[in-house]
Amino acid sequence: MASIPKKPRIKKDGTEVYDIQVFVKDSKQKIFYKTYTREKGITENENKRRLNAFASNFENEVRNKIAEQKQAFLRNKQEITFKEFSLKWLRRSEQKDSKTSVVRNTKIVEDLNVLIGNLKMKEIQPLDIQEILDYLNSKKIIKETAVLKKSLDEIIKHTNVDKLCRENDISTYTVFYAKKGKTIQWINAIKICNALKLNANEYFTKKVEERPYSKGSKLVYRKVLNAIFNFAIETDLIDKNPCKFVLKPNNLSGEIKEKDILSLEETKQLQNTLKSMNNVEDLKKKTVVAMFLALGLRQGELVGLQWKDINWDTKKITINRSSTYTGSKYGIVTKTPKTKTSIRTLPIPQSLMEIILEYKNWYDNEHNRLYEIWDNENEWIFVKITGQQLFPRTITQWLDYVLNKGGIRHIGCHSLRHTFITTLLREKVPVKVVAKFAGHANPNVTLSTYAHFLDEDNDEASQVMDKFLK
């Protein structure tokens, strides 16, 4: 209904104007305005008649405009494709989700758009989702690796390796491992050979491995798909989620990846390796692995540590940030941990404190020596030669270096965290304490997740029961 003010608004030249309003409840722009100007010399009755007619016509204009917009919206609803809508959802994701999640979601959406991107949202049926399920269950991860078959020593001897690595986006550790005959990624073998103007196939043996997607990876696809269709329901685009009865966790094949931990013997072997590393060149690698083993940190938590997180008086360290490399779009992203329980303060064992103090002394000397080029904005504990935050993958390479030095099988950084948690449980540390150290919200999850790794204690349990029965 159009609203007409009782009295006109008088302009400086004496002209009478009326600001007509039309309120529409079901519209984004709820109030519409239009101005009526009274013609000079007309009577009050004539003005009132013209004003009412103007207001009525304006109201009809607004109603027709809203009706046209609704029709256009309905037509668009019928025509919008999954690809178009998923991009809208991604823009929403960028506003509310972490950069890490945005990068992951973008890759998954690109993958999904290959399968159903051209389908209209209104027309997507459970059968289409079943095709995605079949795709996920048949999807393979292709891993291409390379091992050196022809020595690079003579070629690299007169080459500035640091410069070569900087200019070609190669890690110095990758070159080191390649020279030693260790397995590296095929893409890195190509980079090395391109930089040295060599034929990659002549100097490296390529190995291709295929493995199915883990169930965990498929569950992430399910999460993104559900989020997109639930957003479509929220925006009144569709009535129901076609994933509901098809993309169930039980319908996704694949084993859940087992947690890889070091055995008691391997753990002792790693400890002995750390004790034997007394060279200054190995100090930072030794410190990293010792902190993994003694504190059970996640890789991102370790990379995100700053010197201010250590309380030297109480010999405690606070974990309150995590750093992740998200790709070229955002680079290294540092943020507070995802859960409140991940923010925790841990006591530093005396043996680890001695290693940290030795490393701190080396760090301070390097800081003073390279002060002019040092990045002093944030005092990261583990840094590049210029004091900048260390690239997360370098931590993995440092761990590989230590494992190779000790002749220990290859494991990932997170395996040391699993080893830390299992060791505490094995030593009969109360589960609540272990959960607190690990940053777990629920002690029951800690116990149920790691209890089956304690098989090495079965003999001890058997001996206890045998003594009891006797």
Coordinates of C-alpha atoms in Angstrom, one line a residue:
M1 CA 0.0 0.0 0.0
A2 CA 1.4 3.4 -1.0
S3 CA 2.0 5.8 1.9
I4 CA 1.3 9.5 1.3
P5 CA 2.5 12.1 3.9
K6 CA -0.2 14.3 5.4
K7 CA 1.7 17.5 4.7
P8 CA 4.0 18.4 1.8
R9 CA 7.6 19.2 2.0
I10 CA 8.2 22.8 1.0
K11 CA 11.3 23.5 -1.1
K12 CA 13.2 26.8 -1.0
D13 CA 11.4 28.1 -4.1
G14 CA 8.0 27.4 -2.4
T15 CA 7.2 24.3 -4.4
E16 CA 5.2 21.6 -2.5
V17 CA 6.5 18.0 -2.9
Y18 CA 5.3 14.7 -1.5
D19 CA 7.6 11.8 -0.9
I20 CA 5.5 8.7 -1.7
Q21 CA 6.6 5.4 -0.1
V22 CA 5.6 1.8 -1.1
F23 CA 6.4 -1.0 1.4
V24 CA 6.8 -4.5 0.0
K25 CA 7.2 -7.2 2.6
D26 CA 8.7 -10.0 0.4
S27 CA 11.5 -8.0 -1.2
K28 CA 15.2 -7.3 -0.6
Q29 CA 14.5 -3.6 -1.1
K30 CA 11.5 -3.3 1.2
I31 CA 10.8 0.4 0.8
F32 CA 10.5 2.2 -2.6
Y33 CA 10.4 6.0 -2.9
K34 CA 9.1 8.4 -5.6
T35 CA 8.5 12.2 -5.4
Y36 CA 5.2 13.9 -6.5
T37 CA 5.5 17.7 -7.2
R38 CA 2.3 19.8 -6.9
E39 CA 1.6 21.8 -10.0
K40 CA 1.2 25.5 -9.2
G41 CA -2.3 27.1 -9.5
I42 CA -4.4 23.9 -9.0
T43 CA -7.0 23.6 -6.3
E44 CA -6.6 21.4 -3.2
N45 CA -9.2 18.9 -4.5
E46 CA -7.5 18.6 -7.8
N47 CA -4.1 18.2 -6.1
K48 CA -5.5 15.5 -3.9
R49 CA -7.0 13.6 -6.9
R50 CA -3.7 13.8 -8.8
L51 CA -1.7 12.8 -5.7
N52 CA -3.8 9.7 -5.1
A53 CA -3.6 8.7 -8.7
F54 CA 0.2 9.3 -8.8
A55 CA 0.5 7.1 -5.6
S56 CA -1.7 4.4 -7.1
N57 CA 0.3 4.3 -10.3
F58 CA 3.6 4.2 -8.4
E59 CA 2.3 1.3 -6.3
N60 CA 1.4 -0.6 -9.4
E61 CA 4.8 0.1 -11.0
V62 CA 6.5 -1.3 -7.9
R63 CA 4.3 -4.4 -7.7
N64 CA 4.9 -5.1 -11.4
K65 CA 8.6 -4.6 -11.0
I66 CA 8.7 -7.1 -8.0
A67 CA 6.6 -9.6 -10.0
E68 CA 9.1 -9.4 -12.9
Q69 CA 12.0 -9.8 -10.6
K70 CA 10.4 -12.9 -9.0
Q71 CA 9.7 -14.4 -12.4
A72 CA 13.3 -13.7 -13.5
F73 CA 14.6 -15.3 -10.2
L74 CA 12.4 -18.3 -10.8
R75 CA 13.7 -18.7 -14.3
N76 CA 17.3 -18.4 -13.0
K77 CA 16.5 -20.9 -10.4
Q78 CA 15.4 -23.4 -13.0
E79 CA 18.5 -22.7 -15.2
I80 CA 21.4 -22.3 -12.6
T81 CA 24.0 -25.1 -13.0
F82 CA 25.9 -26.9 -10.3
K83 CA 29.1 -25.1 -11.5
E84 CA 27.5 -21.6 -11.2
F85 CA 26.1 -22.4 -7.8
S86 CA 29.2 -24.1 -6.5
L87 CA 31.2 -20.9 -7.3
K88 CA 28.7 -18.9 -5.3
W89 CA 29.2 -21.3 -2.4
L90 CA 33.0 -21.0 -2.7
R91 CA 32.7 -17.2 -2.4
R92 CA 30.7 -17.7 0.8
S93 CA 33.3 -20.2 2.0
E94 CA 36.0 -17.5 1.5
Q95 CA 34.2 -15.2 3.9
K96 CA 33.7 -17.7 6.8
D97 CA 36.2 -20.5 6.4
S98 CA 40.0 -20.7 6.9
K99 CA 42.3 -20.2 4.0
T100 CA 43.4 -23.8 4.3
S101 CA 39.8 -25.0 3.9
V102 CA 39.2 -22.6 1.0
V103 CA 42.2 -24.0 -0.9
R104 CA 41.0 -27.6 -0.2
N105 CA 37.4 -26.8 -1.1
T106 CA 38.4 -25.1 -4.4
K107 CA 40.3 -28.2 -5.5
I108 CA 37.3 -30.5 -4.7
V109 CA 34.8 -28.2 -6.4
E110 CA 36.9 -28.2 -9.5
D111 CA 36.9 -32.0 -9.4
L112 CA 33.2 -32.1 -8.9
N113 CA 32.5 -29.7 -11.7
V114 CA 34.1 -32.1 -14.2
L115 CA 31.4 -34.7 -13.2
I116 CA 28.2 -32.6 -12.7
G117 CA 29.2 -29.0 -13.4
N118 CA 26.9 -28.7 -16.4
L119 CA 23.8 -30.2 -14.7
K120 CA 21.1 -27.8 -13.5
M121 CA 20.8 -27.8 -9.7
K122 CA 17.0 -28.4 -9.9
E123 CA 17.6 -31.5 -12.0
I124 CA 20.3 -33.3 -10.0
Q125 CA 19.0 -36.6 -8.7
P126 CA 20.4 -39.3 -6.4
L127 CA 21.5 -41.2 -9.5
D128 CA 23.9 -38.4 -10.4
I129 CA 25.3 -38.5 -6.8
Q130 CA 25.7 -42.3 -7.2
E131 CA 28.0 -41.6 -10.2
I132 CA 30.1 -39.3 -8.0
L133 CA 30.2 -42.2 -5.4
D134 CA 31.4 -44.6 -8.1
Y135 CA 34.0 -42.1 -9.2
L136 CA 35.3 -41.7 -5.7
N137 CA 35.5 -45.4 -5.1
S138 CA 37.4 -45.9 -8.4
K139 CA 39.6 -42.8 -8.1
K140 CA 43.4 -43.4 -7.9
I141 CA 46.2 -41.2 -6.6
I142 CA 49.2 -41.4 -8.9
K143 CA 52.5 -40.9 -7.2
E144 CA 55.5 -40.3 -9.5
T145 CA 58.9 -40.7 -7.9
A146 CA 62.5 -40.8 -9.2
V147 CA 65.8 -42.4 -8.2
L148 CA 69.2 -41.3 -9.5
K149 CA 70.8 -43.8 -12.0
K150 CA 73.7 -41.6 -13.2
S151 CA 76.0 -39.6 -10.9
L152 CA 75.5 -35.8 -10.8
D153 CA 78.6 -35.2 -8.7
E154 CA 80.9 -34.0 -11.5
I155 CA 78.2 -31.7 -12.9
I156 CA 77.2 -30.2 -9.6
K157 CA 80.8 -29.8 -8.3
H158 CA 81.3 -26.4 -9.9
T159 CA 77.7 -25.2 -9.5
N160 CA 76.4 -22.8 -6.8
V161 CA 73.7 -25.2 -5.5
D162 CA 72.0 -22.6 -3.3
K163 CA 71.6 -20.2 -6.2
L164 CA 70.4 -23.0 -8.5
C165 CA 67.8 -24.0 -5.9
R166 CA 66.5 -20.4 -5.3
E167 CA 66.2 -19.7 -9.0
N168 CA 64.4 -23.0 -9.8
D169 CA 62.1 -23.4 -6.8
I170 CA 64.0 -26.5 -5.6
S171 CA 64.9 -27.4 -2.0
T172 CA 68.7 -27.9 -1.3
Y173 CA 67.7 -31.0 0.6
T174 CA 66.0 -32.4 -2.5
V175 CA 69.3 -32.0 -4.4
F176 CA 71.1 -33.5 -1.5
Y177 CA 68.8 -36.6 -1.4
A178 CA 68.9 -36.9 -5.2
K179 CA 72.8 -37.0 -5.1
K180 CA 72.6 -39.7 -2.4
G181 CA 70.4 -41.9 -4.5
K182 CA 67.3 -41.3 -2.3
T183 CA 63.8 -41.3 -3.7
I184 CA 62.5 -37.8 -4.7
Q185 CA 59.4 -36.6 -6.6
W186 CA 59.6 -36.9 -10.4
I187 CA 58.6 -33.3 -10.8
N188 CA 61.7 -32.3 -8.7
A189 CA 63.9 -34.5 -10.8
I190 CA 62.7 -32.7 -13.9
K191 CA 63.4 -29.3 -12.2
I192 CA 67.0 -30.3 -11.3
C193 CA 67.7 -31.6 -14.8
N194 CA 66.1 -28.5 -16.5
A195 CA 68.3 -26.3 -14.3
L196 CA 71.4 -28.2 -15.2
K197 CA 70.3 -28.6 -18.8
L198 CA 70.2 -32.4 -18.6
N199 CA 67.8 -35.1 -19.8
A200 CA 65.8 -36.3 -16.8
N201 CA 65.2 -39.8 -18.3
E202 CA 68.9 -40.2 -18.8
Y203 CA 69.8 -39.4 -15.1
F204 CA 66.8 -40.7 -13.2
T205 CA 64.7 -43.8 -13.1
K206 CA 61.0 -42.9 -13.0
K207 CA 58.6 -45.0 -10.8
V208 CA 54.8 -44.6 -10.9
E209 CA 52.6 -45.9 -8.1
E210 CA 48.9 -45.9 -7.9
R211 CA 46.7 -46.2 -4.8
P212 CA 43.0 -45.7 -4.1
Y213 CA 41.8 -42.6 -2.3
S214 CA 41.5 -43.3 1.4
K215 CA 38.1 -43.2 3.1
G216 CA 39.1 -40.1 4.9
S217 CA 39.7 -38.2 1.6
K218 CA 36.3 -39.4 0.3
L219 CA 34.6 -38.2 3.4
V220 CA 35.9 -34.7 2.7
Y221 CA 34.3 -34.8 -0.8
R222 CA 31.1 -35.8 0.9
K223 CA 31.3 -32.9 3.4
V224 CA 31.8 -30.4 0.6
L225 CA 28.9 -31.8 -1.5
N226 CA 26.5 -31.8 1.5
A227 CA 27.5 -28.2 2.3
I228 CA 26.8 -27.1 -1.3
F229 CA 23.3 -28.7 -1.5
N230 CA 22.4 -27.6 2.1
F231 CA 23.3 -24.0 1.1
A232 CA 21.0 -24.5 -2.0
I233 CA 18.2 -25.5 0.4
E234 CA 18.9 -22.5 2.6
T235 CA 18.6 -20.2 -0.4
D236 CA 15.3 -21.8 -1.5
L237 CA 16.9 -23.1 -4.7
I238 CA 16.0 -26.8 -4.1
D239 CA 13.7 -28.6 -1.7
K240 CA 15.9 -31.6 -0.6
N241 CA 19.5 -32.8 -0.6
P242 CA 20.1 -35.5 -3.3
C243 CA 23.1 -36.7 -1.3
K244 CA 21.1 -37.7 1.8
F245 CA 20.4 -41.4 1.0
V246 CA 23.3 -42.1 -1.4
L247 CA 26.5 -40.5 -0.2
K248 CA 26.6 -42.2 3.2
P249 CA 29.9 -42.9 5.0
N250 CA 29.2 -46.7 4.9
N251 CA 28.8 -46.5 1.1
L252 CA 32.4 -45.1 0.7
S253 CA 34.9 -47.9 0.2
G254 CA 38.5 -47.7 1.2
E255 CA 40.4 -48.4 4.4
I256 CA 40.9 -45.7 7.0
K257 CA 44.6 -45.0 6.9
E258 CA 46.4 -46.7 9.8
K259 CA 48.5 -44.5 12.1
D260 CA 52.1 -45.3 11.7
I261 CA 54.1 -45.3 14.9
L262 CA 57.7 -46.3 15.9
S263 CA 58.1 -49.5 17.8
L264 CA 59.9 -49.4 21.2
E265 CA 63.1 -50.6 19.5
E266 CA 62.8 -47.9 16.7
T267 CA 62.1 -45.2 19.3
K268 CA 65.2 -46.1 21.2
Q269 CA 67.2 -46.2 17.9
L270 CA 66.0 -42.7 17.1
Q271 CA 66.9 -41.4 20.6
N272 CA 70.4 -42.8 20.2
T273 CA 70.7 -41.2 16.8
L274 CA 69.8 -37.8 18.3
K275 CA 72.4 -38.3 21.1
S276 CA 75.1 -38.9 18.5
M277 CA 74.3 -35.8 16.5
N278 CA 76.9 -33.4 17.9
N279 CA 77.8 -31.3 14.8
V280 CA 76.7 -27.7 14.7
E281 CA 75.3 -28.3 11.2
D282 CA 72.9 -30.9 12.6
L283 CA 71.8 -28.9 15.6
K284 CA 68.5 -27.5 14.1
K285 CA 67.5 -30.8 12.7
K286 CA 68.2 -32.5 16.0
T287 CA 66.2 -29.9 17.9
V288 CA 63.2 -30.3 15.6
V289 CA 63.0 -34.1 15.9
A290 CA 63.6 -33.9 19.6
M291 CA 60.7 -31.5 20.1
F292 CA 58.5 -33.8 18.0
L293 CA 59.4 -36.8 20.0
A294 CA 59.3 -35.2 23.5
L295 CA 56.3 -32.9 23.1
G296 CA 54.1 -34.6 20.6
L297 CA 53.5 -31.5 18.5
R298 CA 51.8 -31.3 15.2
Q299 CA 53.9 -30.2 12.3
G300 CA 52.0 -26.9 11.9
E301 CA 52.4 -26.2 15.6
L302 CA 56.1 -26.7 15.5
V303 CA 56.6 -24.4 12.5
G304 CA 54.4 -21.7 14.2
L305 CA 56.5 -21.6 17.4
Q306 CA 58.1 -18.3 18.4
W307 CA 60.7 -17.7 21.1
K308 CA 58.2 -15.8 23.3
D309 CA 56.3 -19.1 23.6
I310 CA 59.0 -20.5 25.9
N311 CA 59.0 -19.5 29.6
W312 CA 62.6 -20.1 30.6
D313 CA 61.9 -19.7 34.3
T314 CA 59.1 -22.4 34.5
K315 CA 60.6 -24.5 31.7
K316 CA 57.3 -24.6 29.9
I317 CA 56.2 -24.0 26.3
T318 CA 52.8 -22.7 25.1
I319 CA 51.2 -23.9 21.9
N320 CA 48.9 -21.2 20.6
R321 CA 49.3 -21.0 16.8
S322 CA 49.7 -23.3 13.8
S323 CA 51.2 -22.6 10.4
T324 CA 50.2 -24.3 7.1
Y325 CA 51.4 -23.9 3.5
T326 CA 48.2 -23.4 1.5
G327 CA 49.8 -23.2 -2.0
S328 CA 50.8 -20.2 -4.1
K329 CA 47.5 -18.3 -3.5
Y330 CA 48.0 -17.6 0.2
G331 CA 51.4 -19.0 1.0
I332 CA 52.1 -19.9 4.6
V333 CA 49.1 -19.1 6.8
T334 CA 49.5 -18.8 10.5
K335 CA 46.4 -18.9 12.8
T336 CA 45.2 -20.0 16.2
P337 CA 44.5 -23.8 16.4
K338 CA 41.1 -25.0 15.3
T339 CA 40.0 -26.2 18.8
K340 CA 40.4 -24.6 22.3
T341 CA 42.0 -27.7 23.7
S342 CA 44.8 -27.5 21.1
I343 CA 46.0 -24.3 22.9
R344 CA 48.0 -25.8 25.7
T345 CA 51.1 -25.3 27.9
L346 CA 53.5 -28.2 28.2
P347 CA 56.4 -28.8 30.5
I348 CA 59.7 -29.2 28.7
P349 CA 61.7 -32.2 29.8
Q350 CA 65.2 -31.4 31.1
S351 CA 67.0 -33.3 28.3
L352 CA 65.0 -31.4 25.7
M353 CA 65.6 -28.1 27.4
E354 CA 69.4 -28.7 27.1
I355 CA 69.1 -29.2 23.4
I356 CA 66.9 -26.1 23.0
L357 CA 69.4 -24.0 25.0
E358 CA 72.2 -25.2 22.8
Y359 CA 70.2 -24.4 19.7
K360 CA 69.2 -20.9 21.1
N361 CA 72.8 -20.1 21.5
W362 CA 73.5 -21.0 17.9
Y363 CA 70.4 -19.0 16.8
D364 CA 71.5 -15.9 18.6
N365 CA 75.0 -16.0 17.1
E366 CA 73.4 -16.4 13.6
H367 CA 71.0 -13.5 14.3
N368 CA 73.9 -11.2 15.3
R369 CA 76.0 -12.3 12.4
L370 CA 73.3 -11.7 9.8
Y371 CA 71.4 -8.9 11.6
E372 CA 71.3 -6.6 8.5
I373 CA 69.3 -9.1 6.4
W374 CA 67.5 -10.8 9.3
D375 CA 63.7 -10.6 9.5
N376 CA 63.0 -9.3 13.0
E377 CA 59.3 -8.8 12.7
N378 CA 58.5 -12.3 14.2
E379 CA 61.0 -14.3 16.2
W380 CA 60.2 -17.7 14.8
I381 CA 62.1 -20.5 16.5
F382 CA 62.8 -22.4 13.3
V383 CA 63.9 -20.1 10.4
K384 CA 65.5 -19.7 7.0
I385 CA 68.9 -18.2 6.8
T386 CA 67.4 -14.7 6.7
G387 CA 65.3 -15.3 9.9
Q388 CA 62.0 -15.7 8.0
Q389 CA 59.6 -18.4 8.9
L390 CA 60.6 -21.8 7.8
F391 CA 58.8 -23.5 5.0
P392 CA 56.7 -26.4 6.6
R393 CA 58.0 -29.0 4.1
T394 CA 61.6 -28.3 5.2
I395 CA 60.7 -29.8 8.6
T396 CA 59.8 -33.1 6.8
Q397 CA 63.1 -33.0 5.0
W398 CA 65.0 -32.5 8.3
L399 CA 63.2 -35.5 9.7
D400 CA 64.2 -37.6 6.7
Y401 CA 67.8 -36.5 7.2
V402 CA 67.8 -37.7 10.8
L403 CA 66.0 -41.0 9.9
N404 CA 68.5 -41.7 7.1
K405 CA 71.4 -40.9 9.5
G406 CA 70.1 -43.5 12.0
G407 CA 69.1 -46.1 9.4
I408 CA 65.5 -45.9 10.5
R409 CA 62.6 -46.5 8.2
H410 CA 60.8 -43.5 6.7
I411 CA 57.9 -42.1 8.7
G412 CA 56.0 -38.8 8.6
C413 CA 56.2 -36.0 11.1
H414 CA 52.7 -36.9 12.5
S415 CA 54.0 -40.4 13.2
L416 CA 56.3 -38.9 15.9
R417 CA 53.2 -37.4 17.5
H418 CA 51.5 -40.8 17.4
T419 CA 54.7 -42.3 19.0
F420 CA 54.7 -39.7 21.7
I421 CA 51.0 -40.4 22.7
T422 CA 51.5 -44.1 22.6
T423 CA 54.7 -43.9 24.7
L424 CA 52.8 -42.0 27.4
L425 CA 50.0 -44.5 27.5
R426 CA 52.5 -47.4 27.5
E427 CA 54.2 -45.8 30.6
K428 CA 50.8 -45.7 32.4
V429 CA 50.4 -41.9 32.3
P430 CA 46.7 -41.3 33.0
V431 CA 44.6 -40.9 29.9
K432 CA 43.3 -37.5 30.9
V433 CA 46.8 -36.2 31.2
V434 CA 47.8 -37.7 27.8
A435 CA 44.7 -36.1 26.2
K436 CA 45.7 -32.7 27.7
F437 CA 49.3 -33.0 26.4
A438 CA 48.1 -34.0 23.0
G439 CA 45.5 -31.3 22.8
H440 CA 42.5 -33.7 22.5
A441 CA 39.1 -32.5 23.7
N442 CA 37.9 -36.0 24.8
P443 CA 40.1 -38.5 26.7
N444 CA 37.9 -41.3 25.4
V445 CA 38.9 -40.5 21.9
T446 CA 42.6 -40.7 22.9
L447 CA 42.2 -44.1 24.5
S448 CA 40.0 -45.6 21.7
T449 CA 42.3 -44.3 19.0
Y450 CA 45.6 -45.4 20.4
A451 CA 44.9 -48.4 22.7
H452 CA 45.3 -50.9 20.0
F453 CA 48.9 -49.8 19.4
L454 CA 49.9 -51.1 22.8
D455 CA 50.1 -54.8 21.6
E456 CA 53.7 -54.8 22.7
D457 CA 52.4 -54.8 26.3
N458 CA 50.4 -58.0 25.9
D459 CA 53.1 -60.2 27.4
E460 CA 53.3 -58.0 30.5
A461 CA 49.5 -58.1 30.9
S462 CA 49.6 -61.9 30.5
Q463 CA 52.2 -62.2 33.2
V464 CA 50.2 -60.0 35.6
M465 CA 47.1 -62.2 35.1
D466 CA 49.2 -65.4 35.5
K467 CA 50.6 -64.1 38.8
F468 CA 47.0 -63.2 40.0
L469 CA 45.6 -66.6 39.1
K470 CA 48.5 -68.4 41.0

